[in-house]
């Protein structure tokens, strides 16, 4: 039985309870983080906590737990659930209050929930095969830089991709790719340049994105942070996505057309390998 964390208690998952008045449930008034676990250790923990603080700040959501105590909770869950490889999910909402669009009183306690997912992440069949993606209109709100729990459209986009026989959707706004449904999106041009959309409110500022761009720059690869079109993907040598759950994940087909030779590319594979090595070495 999995053990989870709810508002100060570690409990078997069947005993964990959250109010039906929780604003996360009624208004999607909450933020989250997903942190990768390799060898029982947390990858880029402080990056995830910095982004959590930023998300909370953008929503004027008060939150009193320190990074130190959050680290202790993450570690306790990893240990109790014997997570060698997988993910830790953390969610903070504005808490439970009678339904009102106006935020509740400052004194209303947050709801804080964490749970683990045990999963083979490095050794992935999808990464070996390469993802097929389809493009869909980006119909999300205009603050995609805040990691809120309002994930209905990304979920619908993934379902539409699945219905078309693909693995994921890449979202398009004004003719340019923003990002994947739950990952950042990249192409590698035929001259070996890595192109990914620049940071703005249009995309989530991926923690993996930052680490992978560091790897690319250390490998002396050229990087262009700018929007790119579907046509550029069709003419690219390689494509990939990044996220805590997918690492560096090759994309080999878009809207039914192969990208490059239609197989995971060499630069993508190299970046995945270096990213995993560095993550193992720096995990805490
Ligand atoms: N998703 N873009 C979006 C829209 C995301 O939801 C995510 C993460 C990313 C990548 O961010 P990071 O590299 O920090 O994981 C980009 C997580 C994994 C999820 O919702 O499960």
Short mmCIF file of N, CA and C and ligand atoms in Angstrom, two decimals, residues 32-34 48 51 87 89 140 144 147 151 154 171 179-184 203-210 242-246, ligand 1:
data_model
loop_
_atom_site.label_atom_id
_atom_site.label_comp_id
_atom_site.label_asym_id
_atom_site.label_seq_id
_atom_site.Cartn_x
_atom_site.Cartn_y
_atom_site.Cartn_z
N UNK A 32 1.39 22.89 -8.59
CA UNK A 32 2.00 21.59 -8.34
C UNK A 32 3.42 21.56 -8.89
N UNK A 33 4.13 20.53 -8.48
CA UNK A 33 5.46 20.23 -9.02
C UNK A 33 5.58 18.72 -9.14
N UNK A 34 6.36 18.27 -10.10
CA UNK A 34 6.66 16.85 -10.27
C UNK A 34 8.17 16.73 -10.32
N UNK A 48 12.86 22.94 -8.66
CA UNK A 48 11.40 22.73 -8.54
C UNK A 48 10.82 23.59 -7.43
N UNK A 51 10.56 27.19 -8.57
CA UNK A 51 9.41 27.40 -9.47
C UNK A 51 8.10 27.35 -8.68
N UNK A 87 8.71 9.32 -9.56
CA UNK A 87 8.37 10.73 -9.45
C UNK A 87 7.76 11.02 -8.08
N UNK A 89 5.05 13.77 -6.64
CA UNK A 89 4.07 14.80 -6.99
C UNK A 89 3.75 15.61 -5.75
N UNK A 140 -5.09 26.82 -24.20
CA UNK A 140 -4.93 27.06 -22.76
C UNK A 140 -5.05 28.55 -22.43
N UNK A 144 0.65 30.26 -19.00
CA UNK A 144 1.17 28.89 -18.98
C UNK A 144 2.48 28.78 -18.22
N UNK A 147 2.53 26.97 -12.91
CA UNK A 147 2.25 25.52 -12.96
C UNK A 147 1.00 25.21 -12.13
N UNK A 151 -5.48 21.35 -15.62
CA UNK A 151 -4.84 20.59 -16.69
C UNK A 151 -5.86 19.96 -17.63
N UNK A 154 -4.72 20.29 -21.51
CA UNK A 154 -3.64 19.35 -21.82
C UNK A 154 -4.11 17.89 -21.83
N UNK A 171 1.42 21.86 -29.16
CA UNK A 171 0.40 22.90 -29.25
C UNK A 171 0.90 24.07 -30.10
N UNK A 179 4.53 24.47 -26.83
CA UNK A 179 5.17 23.34 -26.14
C UNK A 179 4.30 22.12 -26.29
N UNK A 180 4.74 20.99 -25.70
CA UNK A 180 3.92 19.79 -25.72
C UNK A 180 2.86 19.88 -24.63
N UNK A 181 1.95 18.89 -24.59
CA UNK A 181 0.86 18.96 -23.62
C UNK A 181 1.40 18.94 -22.19
N UNK A 182 2.54 18.27 -21.96
CA UNK A 182 3.13 18.29 -20.60
C UNK A 182 4.66 18.24 -20.69
N UNK A 183 5.21 18.96 -21.66
CA UNK A 183 6.67 18.96 -21.86
C UNK A 183 7.06 20.14 -22.74
N UNK A 184 8.34 20.48 -22.74
CA UNK A 184 8.84 21.51 -23.65
C UNK A 184 9.27 20.86 -24.97
N UNK A 203 4.73 29.48 -22.19
CA UNK A 203 5.17 28.11 -21.88
C UNK A 203 5.54 27.99 -20.40
N UNK A 204 5.56 26.73 -19.95
CA UNK A 204 6.09 26.47 -18.61
C UNK A 204 7.62 26.52 -18.69
N UNK A 205 8.22 27.17 -17.72
CA UNK A 205 9.68 27.28 -17.71
C UNK A 205 10.24 25.97 -17.15
N UNK A 206 10.47 25.02 -18.02
CA UNK A 206 10.81 23.67 -17.61
C UNK A 206 12.14 23.61 -16.85
N UNK A 207 12.14 22.85 -15.77
CA UNK A 207 13.36 22.64 -15.01
C UNK A 207 14.31 21.75 -15.84
N UNK A 208 13.74 20.76 -16.52
CA UNK A 208 14.55 19.90 -17.39
C UNK A 208 15.09 20.71 -18.57
N UNK A 209 14.26 21.62 -19.08
CA UNK A 209 14.68 22.49 -20.20
C UNK A 209 15.98 23.21 -19.85
N UNK A 210 16.00 23.82 -18.66
CA UNK A 210 17.18 24.59 -18.26
C UNK A 210 18.42 23.68 -18.17
N UNK A 242 11.22 17.64 -23.53
CA UNK A 242 11.85 17.43 -22.21
C UNK A 242 10.82 17.62 -21.10
N UNK A 243 10.96 16.81 -20.07
CA UNK A 243 10.16 16.96 -18.85
C UNK A 243 10.76 16.06 -17.78
N UNK A 244 10.34 16.29 -16.53
CA UNK A 244 10.83 15.47 -15.42
C UNK A 244 10.46 14.00 -15.62
N UNK A 245 9.32 13.75 -16.25
CA UNK A 245 8.87 12.36 -16.41
C UNK A 245 9.36 11.72 -17.71
N UNK A 246 9.72 12.55 -18.71
CA UNK A 246 10.15 11.99 -20.01
C UNK A 246 11.64 12.19 -20.27
N1 LIG B 1 4.89 18.41 -16.72
N2 LIG B 1 5.51 22.15 -20.11
C1 LIG B 1 4.39 21.71 -19.51
C2 LIG B 1 3.07 22.22 -19.99
C3 LIG B 1 4.48 20.77 -18.46
O1 LIG B 1 3.36 20.34 -17.86
C4 LIG B 1 5.76 20.30 -18.06
C5 LIG B 1 5.92 19.32 -16.92
C6 LIG B 1 6.89 20.79 -18.73
C7 LIG B 1 8.29 20.37 -18.36
O2 LIG B 1 8.68 20.89 -17.12
P1 LIG B 1 9.79 20.13 -16.22
O3 LIG B 1 10.96 19.93 -17.10
O4 LIG B 1 10.04 21.05 -15.12
O5 LIG B 1 9.16 18.81 -15.81
C8 LIG B 1 6.73 21.73 -19.73
C9 LIG B 1 4.94 17.51 -15.59
C10 LIG B 1 6.05 16.52 -15.69
C11 LIG B 1 3.58 16.87 -15.40
O6 LIG B 1 2.61 17.61 -15.46
O7 LIG B 1 3.49 15.67 -15.15
#
